[in-house]
CSV table of C-alpha atoms and ligand atoms in Angstrom, one decimal:
chain,number,residue,atom,x,y,z
T,1198,MET,CA,-30.8,9.2,25.3
T,1199,ASP,CA,-32.5,12.5,26.0
T,1200,ARG,CA,-29.8,14.8,24.7
T,1201,SER,CA,-32.1,17.7,23.6
T,1202,SER,CA,-33.5,20.3,25.9
T,1203,PRO,CA,-37.1,20.0,25.1
T,1204,ASN,CA,-38.3,23.4,26.2
T,1205,ASN,CA,-35.7,25.2,24.2
T,1206,ASP,CA,-36.1,23.0,21.1
T,1207,ALA,CA,-39.8,23.6,21.1
T,1208,LEU,CA,-39.1,27.2,20.6
T,1209,VAL,CA,-37.0,26.6,17.5
T,1210,PRO,CA,-38.9,26.6,14.2
T,1211,VAL,CA,-36.7,24.2,12.4
T,1212,THR,CA,-35.9,20.5,13.2
T,1213,ALA,CA,-33.6,17.9,11.7
T,1214,THR,CA,-35.2,14.5,12.4
T,1215,ILE,CA,-32.8,11.7,12.6
T,1216,ASP,CA,-34.3,8.3,11.8
T,1217,LEU,CA,-32.3,5.7,13.7
T,1218,ALA,CA,-34.4,2.9,12.2
T,1219,ALA,CA,-33.2,4.0,8.8
T,1220,LEU,CA,-29.6,4.0,10.2
T,1221,ARG,CA,-30.0,0.4,11.4
T,1222,HIS,CA,-31.4,-0.6,8.0
T,1223,ASN,CA,-28.5,1.0,6.2
T,1224,VAL,CA,-25.8,-0.5,8.4
T,1225,ARG,CA,-27.3,-4.0,7.9
T,1226,ARG,CA,-27.5,-3.5,4.1
T,1227,LEU,CA,-23.9,-2.3,4.1
T,1228,GLN,CA,-22.7,-5.2,6.2
T,1229,ALA,CA,-24.3,-7.6,3.7
T,1230,GLU,CA,-22.8,-5.7,0.8
T,1231,ALA,CA,-19.3,-5.6,2.3
T,1232,ASP,CA,-19.4,-9.4,2.4
T,1233,GLY,CA,-16.4,-10.6,4.4
T,1234,ALA,CA,-15.1,-7.2,5.3
T,1235,ASP,CA,-16.0,-5.4,8.5
T,1236,LEU,CA,-17.3,-1.9,8.4
T,1237,MET,CA,-15.4,1.0,9.8
T,1238,ALA,CA,-18.1,3.6,10.4
T,1239,ILE,CA,-17.0,7.1,9.6
T,1240,VAL,CA,-18.6,9.5,12.1
T,1241,LYS,CA,-16.4,12.6,11.5
T,1242,ALA,CA,-18.0,16.0,11.4
T,1243,ASP,CA,-20.5,15.1,14.0
T,1244,ALA,CA,-21.5,12.0,12.0
T,1245,TYR,CA,-22.0,14.1,8.8
T,1246,GLY,CA,-24.2,16.4,10.8
T,1247,HIS,CA,-26.4,13.6,12.3
T,1248,GLY,CA,-24.9,13.7,15.8
T,1249,ALA,CA,-21.8,11.6,16.5
T,1250,ILE,CA,-22.7,10.3,19.9
T,1251,PRO,CA,-26.3,9.0,19.3
T,1252,ILE,CA,-25.2,7.7,15.8
T,1253,ALA,CA,-22.2,5.9,17.2
T,1254,GLU,CA,-24.2,4.4,20.0
T,1255,VAL,CA,-26.7,2.8,17.6
T,1256,LEU,CA,-23.9,1.6,15.4
T,1257,GLN,CA,-22.2,0.0,18.4
T,1258,GLU,CA,-25.6,-1.8,19.2
T,1259,GLU,CA,-25.6,-3.0,15.6
T,1260,GLY,CA,-22.2,-4.7,16.1
T,1261,ILE,CA,-19.9,-2.1,14.6
T,1262,GLN,CA,-16.4,-2.3,16.3
T,1263,HIS,CA,-14.5,0.1,14.1
T,1264,PHE,CA,-15.1,3.9,14.0
T,1265,ALA,CA,-13.2,6.7,12.4
T,1266,VAL,CA,-13.2,10.5,12.9
T,1267,ALA,CA,-11.2,13.3,11.3
T,1268,ARG,CA,-9.6,14.9,14.4
T,1269,PRO,CA,-8.5,13.8,17.8
T,1270,SER,CA,-11.0,16.1,19.5
T,1271,GLU,CA,-13.8,14.1,17.8
T,1272,GLY,CA,-12.3,10.9,19.1
T,1273,VAL,CA,-12.0,12.2,22.6
T,1274,GLN,CA,-15.7,13.3,22.5
T,1275,LEU,CA,-16.7,9.7,21.6
T,1276,ARG,CA,-14.5,8.1,24.3
T,1277,ASN,CA,-15.9,10.5,26.9
T,1278,ALA,CA,-19.4,9.3,25.8
T,1279,GLY,CA,-18.4,5.8,26.6
T,1280,LEU,CA,-17.8,4.4,23.1
T,1281,THR,CA,-15.6,1.2,23.4
T,1282,GLY,CA,-14.9,0.3,19.8
T,1283,ARG,CA,-11.6,1.2,18.0
T,1284,ILE,CA,-11.5,4.8,16.9
T,1285,LEU,CA,-9.1,5.8,14.1
T,1286,VAL,CA,-8.4,9.5,13.6
T,1287,LEU,CA,-8.1,9.9,9.8
T,1288,GLY,CA,-6.4,13.3,9.8
T,1289,ALA,CA,-2.6,13.7,10.0
T,1290,PRO,CA,-1.7,14.3,13.7
T,1291,PHE,CA,0.8,16.8,14.9
T,1292,PRO,CA,3.6,14.6,16.2
T,1293,ASN,CA,3.6,16.4,19.6
T,1294,HIS,CA,-0.1,15.5,20.1
T,1295,LEU,CA,0.4,11.7,20.2
T,1296,SER,CA,-0.1,11.6,24.0
T,1297,VAL,CA,-3.7,12.6,23.4
T,1298,TYR,CA,-4.1,9.5,21.3
T,1299,THR,CA,-2.6,7.1,23.8
T,1300,GLU,CA,-4.5,8.8,26.7
T,1301,HIS,CA,-7.8,8.2,25.0
T,1302,ASP,CA,-7.0,5.0,23.2
T,1303,LEU,CA,-7.3,6.4,19.7
T,1304,ASP,CA,-5.5,5.0,16.6
T,1305,VAL,CA,-3.1,7.3,14.9
T,1306,THR,CA,-2.8,7.9,11.1
T,1307,VAL,CA,0.9,7.8,10.2
T,1308,SER,CA,1.3,9.8,7.1
T,1309,SER,CA,4.8,11.2,7.5
T,1310,PHE,CA,8.3,10.2,8.7
T,1311,GLU,CA,7.9,12.7,11.6
T,1312,THR,CA,4.8,11.0,12.9
T,1313,ALA,CA,6.3,7.5,12.5
T,1314,ASN,CA,9.4,8.6,14.5
T,1315,ALA,CA,7.3,10.2,17.2
T,1316,ALA,CA,5.3,7.0,17.5
T,1317,ILE,CA,8.4,4.9,17.7
T,1318,GLU,CA,9.9,7.2,20.4
T,1319,GLN,CA,6.8,7.7,22.5
T,1320,GLY,CA,5.3,4.2,22.3
T,1321,ARG,CA,5.8,1.8,25.3
T,1322,PRO,CA,5.2,-1.9,25.2
T,1323,HIS,CA,2.7,-1.6,28.0
T,1324,ALA,CA,1.1,1.4,26.4
T,1325,PRO,CA,1.6,1.0,22.6
T,1326,VAL,CA,0.8,3.6,20.1
T,1327,ARG,CA,-1.6,2.1,17.6
T,1328,VAL,CA,-0.8,3.2,14.1
T,1329,HIS,CA,-2.5,2.9,10.7
T,1330,VAL,CA,0.0,3.8,7.9
T,1331,ASN,CA,-1.6,5.9,5.2
T,1332,VAL,CA,-0.2,5.4,1.8
T,1333,ASP,CA,-0.8,8.1,-0.9
T,1334,THR,CA,-1.4,6.2,-4.1
T,1335,GLY,CA,-3.0,9.2,-5.9
T,1336,MET,CA,-5.3,11.1,-3.6
T,1337,GLY,CA,-2.6,13.8,-3.1
T,1338,ARG,CA,-3.9,14.8,0.3
T,1339,ILE,CA,-2.0,13.2,3.1
T,1340,GLY,CA,0.1,10.0,3.3
T,1341,LEU,CA,3.5,8.5,2.5
T,1342,SER,CA,4.4,7.6,-1.1
T,1343,PRO,CA,4.5,3.8,-1.7
T,1344,GLU,CA,8.3,3.9,-1.7
T,1345,GLU,CA,8.5,5.9,1.6
T,1346,ALA,CA,5.7,3.7,3.1
T,1347,SER,CA,7.6,0.4,2.8
T,1348,SER,CA,10.5,1.5,5.0
T,1349,VAL,CA,8.2,3.3,7.5
T,1350,ILE,CA,6.0,0.2,7.8
T,1351,ALA,CA,9.1,-2.0,8.4
T,1352,ASP,CA,10.4,0.4,11.1
T,1353,LEU,CA,7.0,0.5,12.8
T,1354,ALA,CA,6.5,-3.2,12.7
T,1355,ASP,CA,9.9,-3.6,14.4
T,1356,ALA,CA,9.2,-1.0,17.1
T,1357,ARG,CA,8.3,-2.6,20.5
T,1358,GLY,CA,6.1,0.3,21.6
T,1359,VAL,CA,4.0,0.4,18.4
T,1360,THR,CA,1.1,-1.7,17.2
T,1361,LEU,CA,0.7,-1.9,13.4
T,1362,ALA,CA,-3.1,-1.7,13.5
T,1363,GLY,CA,-3.5,-0.9,9.8
T,1364,ILE,CA,-2.2,0.0,6.4
T,1365,TRP,CA,-4.5,2.0,4.2
T,1366,THR,CA,-5.1,4.2,1.2
T,1367,HIS,CA,-7.9,6.4,-0.1
T,1368,PHE,CA,-9.3,6.7,-3.6
T,1369,ALA,CA,-9.8,10.0,-5.4
T,1370,THR,CA,-12.3,8.8,-8.0
T,1371,ALA,CA,-14.2,5.9,-6.5
T,1372,ASP,CA,-17.5,7.6,-6.9
T,1373,GLU,CA,-17.1,7.6,-10.7
T,1374,PRO,CA,-17.8,4.2,-12.1
T,1375,GLU,CA,-16.3,5.1,-15.4
T,1376,SER,CA,-13.0,6.2,-14.1
T,1377,THR,CA,-10.0,3.8,-14.2
T,1378,PHE,CA,-7.9,5.9,-11.8
T,1379,ALA,CA,-9.0,4.0,-8.8
T,1380,ASP,CA,-7.8,0.8,-10.4
T,1381,THR,CA,-4.4,2.4,-10.9
T,1382,GLN,CA,-4.3,3.5,-7.3
T,1383,LEU,CA,-5.2,0.0,-6.2
T,1384,SER,CA,-2.5,-1.5,-8.3
T,1385,HIS,CA,0.1,0.8,-6.6
T,1386,PHE,CA,-1.2,-0.3,-3.2
T,1387,GLU,CA,-1.1,-4.0,-4.1
T,1388,GLU,CA,2.5,-3.6,-5.3
T,1389,LEU,CA,3.5,-2.0,-2.0
T,1390,LEU,CA,1.9,-4.8,0.0
T,1391,ASP,CA,3.4,-7.5,-2.2
T,1392,GLY,CA,6.9,-6.0,-1.6
T,1393,LEU,CA,6.6,-6.0,2.2
T,1394,ASP,CA,8.5,-8.5,4.3
T,1395,GLN,CA,6.5,-11.7,4.9
T,1396,GLY,CA,6.8,-11.2,8.7
T,1397,ILE,CA,4.8,-8.0,8.7
T,1398,HIS,CA,1.2,-8.5,9.8
T,1399,PRO,CA,-1.0,-5.5,10.2
T,1400,GLU,CA,-4.2,-6.1,12.1
T,1401,HIS,CA,-6.2,-4.7,9.1
T,1402,ILE,CA,-5.8,-3.4,5.6
T,1403,HIS,CA,-8.3,-1.0,4.2
T,1404,THR,CA,-8.9,0.9,1.0
T,1405,ALA,CA,-12.6,1.3,0.3
T,1406,ASN,CA,-14.9,4.2,1.1
T,1407,THR,CA,-18.6,4.0,0.1
T,1408,GLY,CA,-17.9,4.8,-3.5
T,1409,ALA,CA,-15.3,2.0,-3.8
T,1410,LEU,CA,-17.6,-0.5,-2.2
T,1411,LEU,CA,-20.2,0.3,-4.9
T,1412,THR,CA,-18.0,0.7,-7.9
T,1413,ILE,CA,-14.8,-1.4,-7.4
T,1414,GLY,CA,-16.4,-3.9,-5.0
T,1415,THR,CA,-14.5,-7.0,-3.9
T,1416,ARG,CA,-11.2,-6.1,-5.5
T,1417,SER,CA,-10.9,-3.3,-3.0
T,1418,GLN,CA,-11.4,-5.8,-0.2
T,1419,ARG,CA,-9.2,-8.6,-1.3
T,1420,PHE,CA,-6.7,-8.1,1.5
T,1421,HIS,CA,-5.9,-9.5,4.9
T,1422,ALA,CA,-8.7,-8.5,7.4
T,1423,PRO,CA,-10.2,-5.9,5.2
T,1424,LEU,CA,-12.3,-3.0,6.5
T,1425,VAL,CA,-14.7,-0.8,4.4
T,1426,ARG,CA,-14.6,2.8,5.6
T,1427,THR,CA,-18.1,3.8,5.0
T,1428,GLY,CA,-19.6,7.1,5.8
T,1429,ILE,CA,-22.2,8.6,3.5
T,1430,ALA,CA,-24.1,5.4,2.9
T,1431,LEU,CA,-24.7,4.9,6.7
T,1432,TYR,CA,-26.7,8.1,6.5
T,1433,GLY,CA,-28.7,6.7,3.5
T,1434,LEU,CA,-26.9,8.7,0.8
T,1435,THR,CA,-24.3,8.2,-1.9
T,1436,ALA,CA,-22.1,10.8,-3.7
T,1437,HIS,CA,-24.7,11.2,-6.4
T,1438,ARG,CA,-28.1,9.8,-7.4
T,1439,LYS,CA,-26.7,7.3,-9.9
T,1440,LEU,CA,-24.9,5.4,-7.2
T,1441,HIS,CA,-27.9,5.5,-4.9
T,1442,SER,CA,-29.9,3.1,-6.9
T,1443,GLN,CA,-27.3,0.4,-6.4
T,1444,LEU,CA,-28.2,-0.1,-2.7
T,1445,ASP,CA,-31.5,0.0,-0.9
T,1446,LEU,CA,-30.6,2.9,1.4
T,1447,ARG,CA,-32.9,5.0,3.5
T,1448,PRO,CA,-32.1,8.6,4.1
T,1449,VAL,CA,-31.6,9.2,7.8
T,1450,MET,CA,-32.0,13.0,8.0
T,1451,ARG,CA,-34.9,15.1,7.1
T,1452,LEU,CA,-35.3,18.8,7.6
T,1453,ARG,CA,-38.5,20.5,8.5
T,1454,ALA,CA,-39.4,24.1,9.3
T,1455,ARG,CA,-42.5,25.8,10.6
T,1456,VAL,CA,-44.5,28.5,9.0
T,1457,THR,CA,-44.0,31.6,11.2
T,1458,GLN,CA,-46.2,34.0,9.2
T,1459,ILE,CA,-48.7,33.9,6.3
T,1460,LYS,CA,-49.9,36.8,4.2
T,1461,THR,CA,-51.8,37.3,1.0
T,1462,VAL,CA,-50.0,39.8,-1.3
T,1463,ALA,CA,-51.1,41.8,-4.3
T,1464,PRO,CA,-49.7,41.2,-7.8
T,1465,GLY,CA,-46.3,42.8,-8.1
T,1466,THR,CA,-45.4,42.7,-4.4
T,1467,PRO,CA,-41.6,42.2,-4.0
T,1468,ILE,CA,-40.5,39.4,-1.7
T,1469,SER,CA,-37.2,39.4,0.2
T,1470,TYR,CA,-33.7,41.0,-0.2
T,1471,GLY,CA,-33.0,42.5,-3.5
T,1472,ALA,CA,-36.7,42.5,-4.4
T,1473,HIS,CA,-35.8,40.1,-7.2
T,1474,TRP,CA,-39.0,38.2,-7.0
T,1475,ARG,CA,-42.4,39.8,-7.4
T,1476,ALA,CA,-45.8,38.1,-7.0
T,1477,PRO,CA,-47.2,37.4,-10.4
T,1478,CYS,CA,-50.7,37.5,-9.2
T,1479,ARG,CA,-52.6,37.8,-5.9
T,1480,THR,CA,-51.0,35.0,-3.9
T,1481,CYS,CA,-50.4,33.6,-0.5
T,1482,ILE,CA,-46.8,33.8,0.9
T,1483,ALA,CA,-45.7,31.6,3.8
T,1484,THR,CA,-42.6,32.6,5.7
T,1485,LEU,CA,-40.6,29.6,7.1
T,1486,GLY,CA,-38.3,29.8,10.1
T,1487,VAL,CA,-35.2,28.4,8.3
T,1488,GLY,CA,-32.4,30.0,6.3
T,1489,TYR,CA,-28.8,29.8,5.4
T,1490,GLY,CA,-27.9,30.3,9.1
T,1491,ASP,CA,-29.3,26.8,9.6
T,1492,GLY,CA,-27.5,25.4,6.6
T,1493,TYR,CA,-30.3,25.7,4.1
T,1494,PRO,CA,-28.1,27.1,1.2
T,1495,ARG,CA,-28.7,30.6,-0.2
T,1496,LEU,CA,-28.0,29.1,-3.6
T,1497,CYS,CA,-31.3,27.4,-3.4
T,1498,SER,CA,-33.0,30.8,-3.8
T,1499,GLY,CA,-35.2,30.7,-6.9
T,1500,ARG,CA,-34.6,27.0,-7.4
T,1501,ALA,CA,-35.9,25.1,-4.4
T,1502,SER,CA,-39.3,23.8,-3.6
T,1503,VAL,CA,-40.6,22.4,-0.3
T,1504,ARG,CA,-43.3,20.0,0.6
T,1505,ILE,CA,-46.1,21.9,2.4
T,1506,GLY,CA,-49.8,21.1,2.9
T,1507,GLY,CA,-49.2,17.9,0.9
T,1508,GLU,CA,-47.9,19.7,-2.2
T,1509,LYS,CA,-44.6,20.8,-3.6
T,1510,ARG,CA,-44.4,24.6,-3.6
T,1511,PRO,CA,-41.6,26.9,-4.7
T,1512,VAL,CA,-39.2,28.9,-2.5
T,1513,VAL,CA,-39.5,32.5,-3.8
T,1514,GLY,CA,-37.2,35.4,-3.3
T,1515,THR,CA,-33.7,35.3,-1.7
T,1516,ILE,CA,-33.2,32.9,1.1
T,1517,CYS,CA,-32.3,34.9,4.3
T,1518,MET,CA,-30.2,33.9,7.2
T,1519,ASP,CA,-33.1,32.8,9.4
T,1520,MET,CA,-36.1,32.7,7.1
T,1521,CYS,CA,-37.3,32.0,3.6
T,1522,MET,CA,-40.5,32.5,1.8
T,1523,VAL,CA,-42.8,30.0,-0.1
T,1524,ASP,CA,-45.4,30.8,-2.6
T,1525,LEU,CA,-48.5,28.9,-1.6
T,1526,GLY,CA,-50.6,30.1,-4.6
T,1527,PRO,CA,-54.0,31.6,-4.7
T,1528,PRO,CA,-55.5,32.1,-1.2
T,1529,ASP,CA,-58.8,30.3,-2.0
T,1530,GLN,CA,-57.1,27.1,-3.3
T,1531,SER,CA,-55.2,24.3,-1.8
T,1532,PRO,CA,-52.6,24.3,-0.2
T,1533,ALA,CA,-52.9,28.0,0.7
T,1534,GLN,CA,-56.4,27.6,2.2
T,1535,ASP,CA,-55.2,24.8,4.5
T,1536,VAL,CA,-51.8,25.9,5.7
T,1537,GLN,CA,-51.6,27.8,9.0
T,1538,VAL,CA,-48.9,29.4,11.1
T,1539,GLY,CA,-47.1,26.6,13.0
T,1540,ASP,CA,-47.5,24.0,10.2
T,1541,GLU,CA,-44.3,22.3,9.1
T,1542,ALA,CA,-42.8,22.3,5.6
T,1543,GLU,CA,-40.4,19.6,4.6
T,1544,LEU,CA,-37.2,21.0,3.0
T,1545,PHE,CA,-35.8,17.6,2.4
T,1546,GLY,CA,-36.8,14.1,3.3
T,1547,ALA,CA,-37.5,10.6,2.1
T,1548,SER,CA,-39.7,11.8,-0.8
T,1549,ALA,CA,-39.1,14.8,-3.0
T,1550,PRO,CA,-37.6,17.1,-2.3
T,1551,THR,CA,-34.8,14.9,-1.2
T,1552,LEU,CA,-31.3,15.9,0.0
T,1553,TYR,CA,-30.1,15.2,-3.5
T,1554,ASP,CA,-32.4,17.9,-4.8
T,1555,VAL,CA,-31.1,20.4,-2.3
T,1556,ALA,CA,-27.5,19.5,-3.2
T,1557,GLU,CA,-28.2,20.0,-6.9
T,1558,TRP,CA,-29.9,23.4,-6.3
T,1559,ALA,CA,-26.9,24.4,-4.2
T,1560,GLU,CA,-24.5,23.1,-6.8
T,1561,THR,CA,-22.8,20.8,-4.3
T,1562,ILE,CA,-22.6,17.2,-3.1
T,1563,PRO,CA,-25.0,15.6,-0.6
T,1564,TYR,CA,-22.1,15.5,2.0
T,1565,GLU,CA,-21.9,19.3,2.2
T,1566,ILE,CA,-25.7,19.7,2.8
T,1567,CYS,CA,-25.9,17.2,5.7
T,1568,CYS,CA,-22.6,18.4,7.3
T,1569,GLY,CA,-23.8,21.9,6.9
T,1570,ILE,CA,-27.0,21.7,8.9
T,1571,SER,CA,-25.9,24.0,11.7
T,1572,PRO,CA,-25.6,23.2,15.3
T,1573,ARG,CA,-28.4,25.6,16.1
T,1574,VAL,CA,-30.9,23.2,14.5
T,1575,PRO,CA,-32.2,20.8,17.1
T,1576,ARG,CA,-31.8,17.1,16.2
T,1577,ARG,CA,-34.8,15.0,17.0
T,1578,TYR,CA,-34.0,11.2,17.2
T,1579,VAL,CA,-36.7,8.8,16.3
T,1580,ASP,CA,-36.2,5.0,16.4
T,1581,ASP,CA,-39.4,3.9,14.7
T,1582,SER,CA,-39.6,4.0,11.0
T,1583,THR,CA,-43.4,3.8,11.3
T,1584,GLU,CA,-43.4,7.3,12.7
T,1585,THR,CA,-46.4,8.6,10.9
T,1586,GLU,CA,-46.9,11.8,9.1
T,1587,ALA,CA,-49.6,12.5,11.6
T,1588,LYS,CA,-47.1,12.9,14.4
T,1589,ILE,CA,-45.2,15.4,12.5
T,1590,ALA,CA,-48.1,17.1,10.9
T,1591,ALA,CA,-49.5,20.5,11.4
T,1592,ASN,CA,-49.4,22.4,14.6
T,1593,ALA,CA,-48.1,19.6,16.8
T,1594,PRO,CA,-45.1,20.9,18.6
T,1595,PRO,CA,-42.1,18.7,18.1
T,1596,SER,CA,-42.3,15.6,20.3
T,1597,HIS,CA,-39.3,14.9,22.4
T,1598,ASN,CA,-40.0,11.3,23.3
T,1599,LEU,CA,-36.7,9.8,22.5
T,1600,SER,CA,-36.7,6.1,22.4
N,310,PLP,C1,-14.5,10.6,4.9
N,310,PLP,C2,-13.7,9.5,4.5
N,310,PLP,C3,-14.3,8.2,4.2
N,310,PLP,C4,-15.8,8.0,4.1
N,310,PLP,O1,-16.2,8.3,2.8
N,310,PLP,P1,-17.7,8.1,2.3
N,310,PLP,O2,-17.6,8.5,0.9
N,310,PLP,O3,-18.5,9.0,3.2
N,310,PLP,O4,-17.9,6.6,2.5
N,310,PLP,C5,-13.4,7.1,4.0
N,310,PLP,N1,-12.1,7.3,4.1
N,310,PLP,C6,-11.5,8.5,4.4
N,310,PLP,C7,-10.0,8.6,4.5
N,310,PLP,C8,-12.3,9.6,4.6
N,310,PLP,O5,-11.7,10.8,4.8
């Protein structure tokens, strides 16, 4: 699985380490939690920034047979990499793109009359279009209203060149345990299903995302051949900290950057753009090779801390595109006296600061942080949770022994 180019990656001062053992742990926990339902692993947006192909390969090894992406191009990428499971494209297709789906054996989201008609016209019994009808029960994004959906489902079920692979809906508030709106949505969905002709048998019915699995639980799976569409929890995260404690999940991604320069500055020395921060005393400033161009949000300026030399130290001054600065404190004390150029600082990881911290500093949700780690950051895949701090410690260039 050597997908990185070691020589080039070694020249990059920032690395996202992807812990495949944590991924395996999470998928097993989720499978247990989903009870009778199968998981549909959501690997859109490059598996939330973790790397769609290596993530999907591990999930396939773990027995996952259903995958979902947002766009057909993402599905084609996975097919070209040899993924054999079902792949649903969650986004609304352009009706004239359906041939891409059949060519690459991708399942289509039917969210409009136009797409339904295109599927009926273009599907052939020997090369059926596989459709999942998306019902908008309150998300207000894509999908047919429950009234529209019942006639469309009947037409698709009748069509000889169409396989009714699924009927699904998506919750708007499943991450909020106190909200009753998801229950209302689920009731609309159940009414629709109850009204369908008895002869209609979709392969699967699916409603739950990670939030619904954790907040609504089994009621969202009480259907024929249910699937749980889980994304964020595979990566060891939930929408917010409160939900996290419900499942023993392990964060899969951690972000580390190397110190590229260290200097001791006099009291009053301004640091970074705008000169907003000035050294309060004689102190040691480390420059890290990571910035908002890598997806480390500029809003973290003046709020974030990083783990360096075994301690949490503040990010000071404005975060730049490719660099940011950390105040290590007095030069004759720890950690300043130990830290050297080439050492790694952890921007987020398994212990504080975590990705939740970064999301809070950046006033956003964990999803946006992991999706936003830019493609220029090399991903290093490790498949051994016992990978020790020693291996990633000071001065050691990133190892590229991919297992
Ligand atoms: C992204 C997405 C999911 C996954 O949501 P998580 O909160 O990451 O589990 C499920 N369903 C749909 C329709 C999505 O777009």
